[in-house]
PDB file of C-alpha atoms and ligand atoms in Angstrom:
ATOM      1  CA  MET F  19      52.403 103.523  63.516  1.00 48.00           C
ATOM      2  CA  SER F  20      56.007 104.364  62.654  1.00 50.00           C
ATOM      3  CA  GLY F  21      57.589 104.094  59.217  1.00 83.00           C
ATOM      4  CA  LEU F  22      54.288 104.875  57.496  1.00 93.00           C
ATOM      5  CA  ASN F  23      54.896 106.841  54.299  1.00 96.00           C
ATOM      6  CA  LEU F  24      51.364 107.655  53.207  1.00 97.00           C
ATOM      7  CA  VAL F  25      49.868 109.511  50.230  1.00 98.00           C
ATOM      8  CA  LEU F  26      46.261 110.767  50.246  1.00 98.00           C
ATOM      9  CA  LEU F  27      44.981 110.878  46.676  1.00 98.00           C
ATOM     10  CA  GLY F  28      41.560 111.977  45.432  1.00 98.00           C
ATOM     11  CA  PRO F  29      39.536 114.610  43.636  1.00 98.00           C
ATOM     12  CA  PRO F  30      39.227 118.151  44.968  1.00 97.00           C
ATOM     13  CA  GLY F  31      36.866 118.198  47.940  1.00 95.00           C
ATOM     14  CA  SER F  32      36.922 114.437  48.489  1.00 97.00           C
ATOM     15  CA  GLY F  33      37.882 114.978  52.125  1.00 96.00           C
ATOM     16  CA  LYS F  34      41.668 114.524  51.974  1.00 96.00           C
ATOM     17  CA  GLY F  35      42.237 117.519  54.246  1.00 94.00           C
ATOM     18  CA  THR F  36      39.494 116.484  56.670  1.00 93.00           C
ATOM     19  CA  GLN F  37      40.940 112.982  56.990  1.00 96.00           C
ATOM     20  CA  GLY F  38      44.554 114.190  56.853  1.00 95.00           C
ATOM     21  CA  GLU F  39      44.066 116.413  59.898  1.00 91.00           C
ATOM     22  CA  ARG F  40      42.602 113.502  61.865  1.00 93.00           C
ATOM     23  CA  LEU F  41      45.367 111.139  60.780  1.00 95.00           C
ATOM     24  CA  GLN F  42      48.021 113.660  61.711  1.00 94.00           C
ATOM     25  CA  GLU F  43      46.640 113.768  65.263  1.00 93.00           C
ATOM     26  CA  ASP F  44      46.017 110.033  65.543  1.00 94.00           C
ATOM     27  CA  LEU F  45      49.336 108.887  64.072  1.00 93.00           C
ATOM     28  CA  ARG F  46      51.487 111.830  65.184  1.00 94.00           C
ATOM     29  CA  LEU F  47      53.221 112.044  61.832  1.00 95.00           C
ATOM     30  CA  PRO F  48      54.208 115.193  59.916  1.00 96.00           C
ATOM     31  CA  TYR F  49      51.479 116.200  57.481  1.00 96.00           C
ATOM     32  CA  TYR F  50      52.428 117.940  54.255  1.00 96.00           C
ATOM     33  CA  ALA F  51      49.447 119.305  52.305  1.00 96.00           C
ATOM     34  CA  THR F  52      50.645 121.026  49.153  1.00 96.00           C
ATOM     35  CA  GLY F  53      47.524 123.204  48.897  1.00 94.00           C
ATOM     36  CA  ASP F  54      48.159 124.542  52.439  1.00 92.00           C
ATOM     37  CA  ILE F  55      51.868 125.041  51.692  1.00 94.00           C
ATOM     38  CA  LEU F  56      51.037 126.994  48.527  1.00 95.00           C
ATOM     39  CA  ARG F  57      48.295 129.107  50.167  1.00 93.00           C
ATOM     40  CA  ALA F  58      50.739 130.027  52.973  1.00 93.00           C
ATOM     41  CA  ALA F  59      53.325 131.008  50.343  1.00 94.00           C
ATOM     42  CA  VAL F  60      50.745 133.186  48.546  1.00 94.00           C
ATOM     43  CA  ARG F  61      49.785 134.836  51.859  1.00 92.00           C
ATOM     44  CA  ASP F  62      53.453 135.465  52.735  1.00 95.00           C
ATOM     45  CA  GLU F  63      54.134 136.741  49.199  1.00 96.00           C
ATOM     46  CA  THR F  64      57.183 134.502  48.782  1.00 96.00           C
ATOM     47  CA  GLU F  65      58.629 133.722  45.351  1.00 94.00           C
ATOM     48  CA  LEU F  66      56.836 130.347  45.438  1.00 94.00           C
ATOM     49  CA  GLY F  67      53.563 132.089  46.268  1.00 95.00           C
ATOM     50  CA  ARG F  68      53.936 134.677  43.512  1.00 95.00           C
ATOM     51  CA  THR F  69      54.565 131.899  40.959  1.00 94.00           C
ATOM     52  CA  ALA F  70      51.722 129.669  42.220  1.00 95.00           C
ATOM     53  CA  LYS F  71      48.970 132.266  42.638  1.00 95.00           C
ATOM     54  CA  GLU F  72      47.921 132.703  39.004  1.00 94.00           C
ATOM     55  CA  TYR F  73      47.683 128.929  38.475  1.00 96.00           C
ATOM     56  CA  MET F  74      45.710 128.371  41.688  1.00 96.00           C
ATOM     57  CA  ASP F  75      43.274 131.205  40.989  1.00 94.00           C
ATOM     58  CA  ARG F  76      42.456 129.641  37.600  1.00 95.00           C
ATOM     59  CA  GLY F  77      42.087 126.150  39.069  1.00 96.00           C
ATOM     60  CA  ASP F  78      45.140 124.887  37.180  1.00 97.00           C
ATOM     61  CA  LEU F  79      47.941 122.813  38.679  1.00 97.00           C
ATOM     62  CA  VAL F  80      51.168 124.691  39.353  1.00 96.00           C
ATOM     63  CA  PRO F  81      54.122 123.473  37.230  1.00 96.00           C
ATOM     64  CA  ASP F  82      55.668 120.192  38.379  1.00 96.00           C
ATOM     65  CA  ASP F  83      59.165 121.597  38.979  1.00 93.00           C
ATOM     66  CA  VAL F  84      57.792 124.288  41.300  1.00 92.00           C
ATOM     67  CA  ILE F  85      55.945 121.885  43.571  1.00 94.00           C
ATOM     68  CA  VAL F  86      58.506 119.061  43.481  1.00 93.00           C
ATOM     69  CA  GLY F  87      61.176 121.349  44.963  1.00 88.00           C
ATOM     70  CA  ALA F  88      58.849 122.513  47.744  1.00 87.00           C
ATOM     71  CA  ILE F  89      57.976 118.968  48.829  1.00 92.00           C
ATOM     72  CA  GLY F  90      61.406 117.379  48.284  1.00 88.00           C
ATOM     73  CA  GLU F  91      63.032 119.536  50.940  1.00 87.00           C
ATOM     74  CA  ARG F  92      60.375 118.549  53.529  1.00 92.00           C
ATOM     75  CA  LEU F  93      60.771 114.800  52.968  1.00 92.00           C
ATOM     76  CA  ALA F  94      64.451 115.100  53.880  1.00 90.00           C
ATOM     77  CA  LEU F  95      63.679 116.745  57.250  1.00 94.00           C
ATOM     78  CA  PRO F  96      64.498 114.729  60.417  1.00 94.00           C
ATOM     79  CA  GLU F  97      60.815 114.985  61.476  1.00 95.00           C
ATOM     80  CA  ALA F  98      59.875 112.863  58.441  1.00 95.00           C
ATOM     81  CA  ALA F  99      62.382 110.107  59.237  1.00 93.00           C
ATOM     82  CA  ASP F 100      59.737 107.833  60.806  1.00 91.00           C
ATOM     83  CA  GLY F 101      56.965 108.535  58.341  1.00 95.00           C
ATOM     84  CA  PHE F 102      54.817 111.264  56.831  1.00 96.00           C
ATOM     85  CA  ILE F 103      51.400 111.986  55.363  1.00 97.00           C
ATOM     86  CA  LEU F 104      51.286 113.663  51.940  1.00 98.00           C
ATOM     87  CA  ASP F 105      48.016 115.344  50.885  1.00 97.00           C
ATOM     88  CA  GLY F 106      47.664 116.692  47.351  1.00 96.00           C
ATOM     89  CA  PHE F 107      51.064 115.468  46.185  1.00 98.00           C
ATOM     90  CA  PRO F 108      51.801 113.830  43.824  1.00 98.00           C
ATOM     91  CA  ARG F 109      49.159 115.050  41.398  1.00 98.00           C
ATOM     92  CA  THR F 110      50.749 114.106  38.063  1.00 98.00           C
ATOM     93  CA  VAL F 111      52.762 111.134  36.831  1.00 98.00           C
ATOM     94  CA  PRO F 112      55.990 113.226  36.590  1.00 98.00           C
ATOM     95  CA  GLN F 113      55.441 114.307  40.235  1.00 98.00           C
ATOM     96  CA  ALA F 114      54.972 110.657  41.255  1.00 98.00           C
ATOM     97  CA  GLU F 115      58.215 109.732  39.464  1.00 97.00           C
ATOM     98  CA  ALA F 116      60.046 112.612  41.164  1.00 97.00           C
ATOM     99  CA  LEU F 117      58.672 111.497  44.547  1.00 97.00           C
ATOM    100  CA  ALA F 118      59.845 107.917  43.978  1.00 97.00           C
ATOM    101  CA  ALA F 119      63.318 109.183  43.057  1.00 96.00           C
ATOM    102  CA  ALA F 120      63.513 111.517  46.084  1.00 94.00           C
ATOM    103  CA  LEU F 121      62.444 108.735  48.454  1.00 95.00           C
ATOM    104  CA  SER F 122      64.782 106.222  46.848  1.00 95.00           C
ATOM    105  CA  ALA F 123      67.692 108.651  47.383  1.00 93.00           C
ATOM    106  CA  LEU F 124      66.744 108.638  51.091  1.00 91.00           C
ATOM    107  CA  GLY F 125      66.561 104.819  51.140  1.00 92.00           C
ATOM    108  CA  LYS F 126      62.757 104.884  51.465  1.00 93.00           C
ATOM    109  CA  GLY F 127      59.604 104.116  49.528  1.00 95.00           C
ATOM    110  CA  LEU F 128      55.882 104.674  49.887  1.00 96.00           C
ATOM    111  CA  THR F 129      53.933 102.392  52.228  1.00 95.00           C
ATOM    112  CA  THR F 130      50.576 102.985  50.600  1.00 96.00           C
ATOM    113  CA  VAL F 131      48.463 105.410  48.554  1.00 98.00           C
ATOM    114  CA  LEU F 132      44.923 105.935  49.832  1.00 97.00           C
ATOM    115  CA  LEU F 133      42.441 106.989  47.155  1.00 98.00           C
ATOM    116  CA  VAL F 134      39.596 108.885  48.844  1.00 97.00           C
ATOM    117  CA  ASP F 135      37.017 108.714  46.088  1.00 96.00           C
ATOM    118  CA  VAL F 136      33.809 110.695  45.478  1.00 97.00           C
ATOM    119  CA  ASP F 137      31.931 111.569  42.272  1.00 97.00           C
ATOM    120  CA  ASP F 138      31.856 114.992  40.602  1.00 96.00           C
ATOM    121  CA  GLY F 139      28.356 115.851  41.865  1.00 96.00           C
ATOM    122  CA  GLU F 140      29.459 115.350  45.464  1.00 96.00           C
ATOM    123  CA  VAL F 141      32.562 117.492  44.815  1.00 96.00           C
ATOM    124  CA  MET F 142      30.385 120.387  43.610  1.00 95.00           C
ATOM    125  CA  LYS F 143      28.182 120.153  46.738  1.00 95.00           C
ATOM    126  CA  ARG F 144      31.111 119.929  49.118  1.00 96.00           C
ATOM    127  CA  LEU F 145      33.235 122.710  47.672  1.00 96.00           C
ATOM    128  CA  GLY F 146      30.243 124.981  47.089  1.00 94.00           C
ATOM    129  CA  GLY F 147      29.443 124.825  50.818  1.00 95.00           C
ATOM    130  CA  ARG F 148      32.959 124.738  52.236  1.00 96.00           C
ATOM    131  CA  ARG F 149      34.035 127.497  54.603  1.00 96.00           C
ATOM    132  CA  THR F 150      37.710 127.794  55.539  1.00 94.00           C
ATOM    133  CA  CYS F 151      39.277 129.484  58.547  1.00 93.00           C
ATOM    134  CA  ALA F 152      41.229 132.528  57.330  1.00 90.00           C
ATOM    135  CA  GLU F 153      43.993 132.145  59.933  1.00 89.00           C
ATOM    136  CA  ASN F 154      44.797 128.437  60.082  1.00 88.00           C
ATOM    137  CA  GLY F 155      42.825 126.704  57.337  1.00 88.00           C
ATOM    138  CA  HIS F 156      40.407 124.732  59.570  1.00 90.00           C
ATOM    139  CA  VAL F 157      37.646 123.377  57.356  1.00 92.00           C
ATOM    140  CA  PHE F 158      33.830 123.458  57.801  1.00 94.00           C
ATOM    141  CA  HIS F 159      30.769 122.958  55.609  1.00 95.00           C
ATOM    142  CA  ILE F 160      27.581 124.984  55.888  1.00 95.00           C
ATOM    143  CA  GLU F 161      25.471 121.796  55.748  1.00 94.00           C
ATOM    144  CA  PHE F 162      27.674 118.749  56.463  1.00 92.00           C
ATOM    145  CA  ASN F 163      29.923 120.182  59.192  1.00 92.00           C
ATOM    146  CA  PRO F 164      28.585 123.600  60.255  1.00 95.00           C
ATOM    147  CA  PRO F 165      30.494 125.788  62.727  1.00 97.00           C
ATOM    148  CA  GLN F 166      28.768 126.475  66.058  1.00 97.00           C
ATOM    149  CA  GLN F 167      28.522 130.167  65.175  1.00 97.00           C
ATOM    150  CA  ASP F 168      27.940 131.280  61.573  1.00 95.00           C
ATOM    151  CA  GLY F 169      31.120 132.563  59.913  1.00 96.00           C
ATOM    152  CA  VAL F 170      33.383 131.900  62.922  1.00 97.00           C
ATOM    153  CA  CYS F 171      35.981 129.120  63.287  1.00 97.00           C
ATOM    154  CA  ASP F 172      35.220 126.792  66.243  1.00 96.00           C
ATOM    155  CA  VAL F 173      38.924 126.157  66.819  1.00 95.00           C
ATOM    156  CA  ASP F 174      40.545 129.605  66.863  1.00 95.00           C
ATOM    157  CA  GLY F 175      37.662 132.105  66.522  1.00 97.00           C
ATOM    158  CA  SER F 176      38.902 133.574  63.244  1.00 96.00           C
ATOM    159  CA  THR F 177      36.678 134.494  60.297  1.00 97.00           C
ATOM    160  CA  LEU F 178      35.494 131.757  57.933  1.00 97.00           C
ATOM    161  CA  ILE F 179      35.915 132.574  54.229  1.00 95.00           C
ATOM    162  CA  VAL F 180      35.104 131.040  50.840  1.00 95.00           C
ATOM    163  CA  ARG F 181      38.395 130.022  49.219  1.00 92.00           C
ATOM    164  CA  ASP F 182      39.053 131.882  45.930  1.00 89.00           C
ATOM    165  CA  ASP F 183      39.189 128.553  44.090  1.00 93.00           C
ATOM    166  CA  ASP F 184      35.860 127.368  45.562  1.00 95.00           C
ATOM    167  CA  LYS F 185      33.889 129.549  43.111  1.00 91.00           C
ATOM    168  CA  PRO F 186      31.737 127.357  40.775  1.00 89.00           C
ATOM    169  CA  ASP F 187      33.639 127.998  37.496  1.00 88.00           C
ATOM    170  CA  VAL F 188      37.010 127.363  39.164  1.00 95.00           C
ATOM    171  CA  ILE F 189      35.732 124.147  40.793  1.00 96.00           C
ATOM    172  CA  GLY F 190      34.822 122.904  37.290  1.00 95.00           C
ATOM    173  CA  ARG F 191      38.330 123.648  36.052  1.00 96.00           C
ATOM    174  CA  ARG F 192      39.889 121.869  39.056  1.00 97.00           C
ATOM    175  CA  LEU F 193      37.787 118.793  38.326  1.00 97.00           C
ATOM    176  CA  ASP F 194      38.907 118.828  34.672  1.00 97.00           C
ATOM    177  CA  GLN F 195      42.535 119.019  35.806  1.00 98.00           C
ATOM    178  CA  TYR F 196      41.952 116.129  38.218  1.00 98.00           C
ATOM    179  CA  HIS F 197      40.471 113.863  35.555  1.00 98.00           C
ATOM    180  CA  GLU F 198      43.108 114.747  32.976  1.00 98.00           C
ATOM    181  CA  LYS F 199      46.301 114.898  35.041  1.00 98.00           C
ATOM    182  CA  THR F 200      45.768 113.222  38.429  1.00 98.00           C
ATOM    183  CA  GLU F 201      43.467 110.289  37.665  1.00 98.00           C
ATOM    184  CA  PRO F 202      46.241 108.478  35.708  1.00 98.00           C
ATOM    185  CA  LEU F 203      47.968 108.056  39.091  1.00 98.00           C
ATOM    186  CA  ILE F 204      45.296 105.526  40.066  1.00 98.00           C
ATOM    187  CA  ALA F 205      46.566 103.070  37.458  1.00 98.00           C
ATOM    188  CA  PHE F 206      50.176 104.114  38.155  1.00 98.00           C
ATOM    189  CA  TYR F 207      49.963 103.129  41.832  1.00 98.00           C
ATOM    190  CA  ASP F 208      47.593 100.207  41.283  1.00 98.00           C
ATOM    191  CA  HIS F 209      50.227  98.727  38.976  1.00 97.00           C
ATOM    192  CA  GLN F 210      52.727  98.940  41.867  1.00 97.00           C
ATOM    193  CA  SER F 211      50.202  97.335  44.278  1.00 96.00           C
ATOM    194  CA  LEU F 212      50.317 100.471  46.435  1.00 97.00           C
ATOM    195  CA  LEU F 213      46.739 101.693  45.878  1.00 97.00           C
ATOM    196  CA  ARG F 214      43.948 101.244  48.466  1.00 97.00           C
ATOM    197  CA  ARG F 215      40.474 102.682  47.789  1.00 96.00           C
ATOM    198  CA  VAL F 216      38.257 104.314  50.391  1.00 96.00           C
ATOM    199  CA  ASP F 217      34.643 105.316  49.722  1.00 96.00           C
ATOM    200  CA  GLY F 218      34.826 109.043  50.491  1.00 97.00           C
ATOM    201  CA  SER F 219      31.076 109.563  50.113  1.00 96.00           C
ATOM    202  CA  ALA F 220      30.325 108.172  53.574  1.00 95.00           C
ATOM    203  CA  ALA F 221      30.196 110.428  56.655  1.00 94.00           C
ATOM    204  CA  PRO F 222      33.616 111.707  57.852  1.00 93.00           C
ATOM    205  CA  GLU F 223      33.633 109.408  60.925  1.00 95.00           C
ATOM    206  CA  GLU F 224      32.889 106.366  58.760  1.00 97.00           C
ATOM    207  CA  VAL F 225      35.627 107.314  56.283  1.00 97.00           C
ATOM    208  CA  ALA F 226      38.067 107.717  59.191  1.00 97.00           C
ATOM    209  CA  THR F 227      37.115 104.295  60.599  1.00 97.00           C
ATOM    210  CA  GLU F 228      37.615 102.689  57.194  1.00 97.00           C
ATOM    211  CA  ILE F 229      41.055 104.311  56.812  1.00 97.00           C
ATOM    212  CA  HIS F 230      42.145 103.077  60.243  1.00 95.00           C
ATOM    213  CA  ARG F 231      40.885  99.583  59.420  1.00 95.00           C
ATOM    214  CA  MET F 232      42.982  99.605  56.228  1.00 94.00           C
ATOM    215  CA  LEU F 233      46.081 100.895  57.997  1.00 94.00           C
ATOM    216  CA  ALA F 234      45.704  98.214  60.693  1.00 92.00           C
ATOM    217  CA  THR F 235      45.509  95.540  57.984  1.00 90.00           C
ATOM    218  CA  LEU F 236      48.614  96.951  56.351  1.00 87.00           C
ATOM    219  CA  LYS F 237      50.491  96.896  59.646  1.00 79.00           C
ATOM    220  CA  LEU F 238      49.444  93.279  60.196  1.00 76.00           C
ATOM    221  CA  GLU F 239      50.638  92.337  56.703  1.00 77.00           C
ATOM    222  CA  GLY F 240      53.924  94.178  57.372  1.00 72.00           C
ATOM    223  CA  ASP F 241      54.437  92.395  60.710  1.00 65.00           C
ATOM    224  CA  GLU F 242      53.716  89.000  59.134  1.00 65.00           C
ATOM    225  CA  ALA F 243      56.248  89.690  56.377  1.00 60.00           C
ATOM    226  CA  LEU F 244      59.029  90.220  58.966  1.00 53.00           C
TER     227      LEU F 244
HETATM  228  P1  AP5 K  19      44.384 121.725  47.418  1.00 79.14           P
HETATM  229  O1  AP5 K  19      44.211 122.662  48.537  1.00 79.14           O
HETATM  230  O2  AP5 K  19      45.175 120.490  47.638  1.00 79.14           O
HETATM  231  O3  AP5 K  19      42.951 121.416  46.837  1.00 79.14           O
HETATM  232  P2  AP5 K  19      42.227 120.050  46.443  1.00 79.14           P
HETATM  233  O4  AP5 K  19      42.987 118.834  46.165  1.00 79.14           O
HETATM  234  O5  AP5 K  19      41.399 120.530  45.330  1.00 79.14           O
HETATM  235  O6  AP5 K  19      41.582 119.634  47.728  1.00 79.14           O
HETATM  236  P3  AP5 K  19      40.682 120.467  48.638  1.00 79.14           P
HETATM  237  O7  AP5 K  19      41.508 121.134  49.695  1.00 79.14           O
HETATM  238  O8  AP5 K  19      39.808 121.361  47.822  1.00 79.14           O
HETATM  239  O9  AP5 K  19      39.709 119.351  49.209  1.00 79.14           O
HETATM  240  P4  AP5 K  19      39.966 118.138  50.210  1.00 79.14           P
HETATM  241  O10 AP5 K  19      40.002 116.850  49.466  1.00 79.14           O
HETATM  242  O11 AP5 K  19      41.098 118.422  51.152  1.00 79.14           O
HETATM  243  O12 AP5 K  19      38.569 118.180  50.970  1.00 79.14           O
HETATM  244  P5  AP5 K  19      38.180 118.809  52.397  1.00 79.14           P
HETATM  245  O13 AP5 K  19      38.613 117.890  53.475  1.00 79.14           O
HETATM  246  O14 AP5 K  19      38.561 120.249  52.486  1.00 79.14           O
HETATM  247  O15 AP5 K  19      45.054 122.473  46.165  1.00 79.14           O
HETATM  248  C1  AP5 K  19      44.661 123.766  45.775  1.00 79.14           C
HETATM  249  C2  AP5 K  19      45.432 124.184  44.526  1.00 79.14           C
HETATM  250  O16 AP5 K  19      46.860 124.201  44.798  1.00 79.14           O
HETATM  251  C3  AP5 K  19      45.291 123.277  43.303  1.00 79.14           C
HETATM  252  O17 AP5 K  19      44.143 123.557  42.551  1.00 79.14           O
HETATM  253  C4  AP5 K  19      46.582 123.596  42.547  1.00 79.14           C
HETATM  254  O18 AP5 K  19      46.499 124.817  41.862  1.00 79.14           O
HETATM  255  C5  AP5 K  19      47.599 123.750  43.664  1.00 79.14           C
HETATM  256  N1  AP5 K  19      48.280 122.491  44.000  1.00 79.14           N
HETATM  257  C6  AP5 K  19      48.223 121.814  45.181  1.00 79.14           C
HETATM  258  N2  AP5 K  19      48.979 120.702  45.128  1.00 79.14           N
HETATM  259  C7  AP5 K  19      49.518 120.665  43.883  1.00 79.14           C
HETATM  260  C8  AP5 K  19      50.370 119.745  43.220  1.00 79.14           C
HETATM  261  N3  AP5 K  19      50.820 118.624  43.803  1.00 79.14           N
HETATM  262  N4  AP5 K  19      50.719 120.007  41.943  1.00 79.14           N
HETATM  263  C9  AP5 K  19      50.281 121.130  41.316  1.00 79.14           C
HETATM  264  N5  AP5 K  19      49.466 122.041  41.895  1.00 79.14           N
HETATM  265  C10 AP5 K  19      49.088 121.803  43.162  1.00 79.14           C
HETATM  266  O19 AP5 K  19      36.571 118.684  52.287  1.00 79.14           O
HETATM  267  C11 AP5 K  19      35.845 119.493  51.365  1.00 79.14           C
HETATM  268  C12 AP5 K  19      34.508 119.916  52.017  1.00 79.14           C
HETATM  269  O20 AP5 K  19      33.690 118.763  52.227  1.00 79.14           O
HETATM  270  C13 AP5 K  19      34.665 120.573  53.404  1.00 79.14           C
HETATM  271  O21 AP5 K  19      33.708 121.571  53.532  1.00 79.14           O
HETATM  272  C14 AP5 K  19      34.411 119.415  54.402  1.00 79.14           C
HETATM  273  O22 AP5 K  19      33.865 119.882  55.625  1.00 79.14           O
HETATM  274  C15 AP5 K  19      33.409 118.558  53.629  1.00 79.14           C
HETATM  275  N6  AP5 K  19      33.609 117.123  53.866  1.00 79.14           N
HETATM  276  C16 AP5 K  19      34.777 116.446  54.009  1.00 79.14           C
HETATM  277  N7  AP5 K  19      34.544 115.128  54.170  1.00 79.14           N
HETATM  278  C17 AP5 K  19      33.182 114.974  54.113  1.00 79.14           C
HETATM  279  C18 AP5 K  19      32.322 113.828  54.190  1.00 79.14           C
HETATM  280  N8  AP5 K  19      32.834 112.599  54.358  1.00 79.14           N
HETATM  281  N9  AP5 K  19      30.995 114.037  54.083  1.00 79.14           N
HETATM  282  C19 AP5 K  19      30.477 115.285  53.890  1.00 79.14           C
HETATM  283  N10 AP5 K  19      31.244 116.409  53.813  1.00 79.14           N
HETATM  284  C20 AP5 K  19      32.590 116.240  53.914  1.00 79.14           C
END
């Protein structure tokens, strides 16, 4: 689908990254996940990474101005001209307002915002058992999506690690931040008739099928409006 400007919204561990990776392959659109962008910056010890690290380690959101700059420059890239998938951005109302302004300056708007929703108990189970590939961020779960060989990434053979912010006390803080600062975006986008809800508690394949069904409906509605 071309011209699809998509946001994946949802609590930590709801499966945004899992679904985002699939969508990126299926739709062949650039995929901008702010968590991945920030972790790469921390690893490369850039100025962005040095600023973000202390917030991420605590489970806090990084300041809006820091993240808005990092995403704004990507949306203006030629590769994003025919659509993009945003994962983990926006995460606050000021970020959503900045995104709307940046897109408007490019003569664009969002097509839809997909809320991948799960409850807090499911988040604790998912993040507690997540294992992440140290090299390229591929994601597994010791129970729900185990790698073929313990501790080794199926895709590139690198070591699987527990993310620093997947420790139980930090997960709790991330959930608090989600409820306080990100959840208001549900009403924000609902009010603009952009929000679509997906039950993220189903198996990954079922969630993916539901997302594709929604996107097909959207495309149909778009075609009919022409
Ligand atoms: P980020 O990396 O974006 O973390 P997050 O939103 O907390 O999301 P996660 O990556 O933890 O989870 P996910 O929803 O992608 O789930 P996943 O698919 O991995 O951000 C990290 C930090 O960066 C933030 O805390 C903040 O400090 C900073 N940051 C980022 N963006 C920011 C912004 N815009 N503003 C300010 N700060 C920002 O799945 C989780 C696990 O569950 C995996 O093990 C997976 O295998 C499993 N799983 C997935 N789907 C299913 C399923 N359907 N059934 C069973 N298991 C499943």
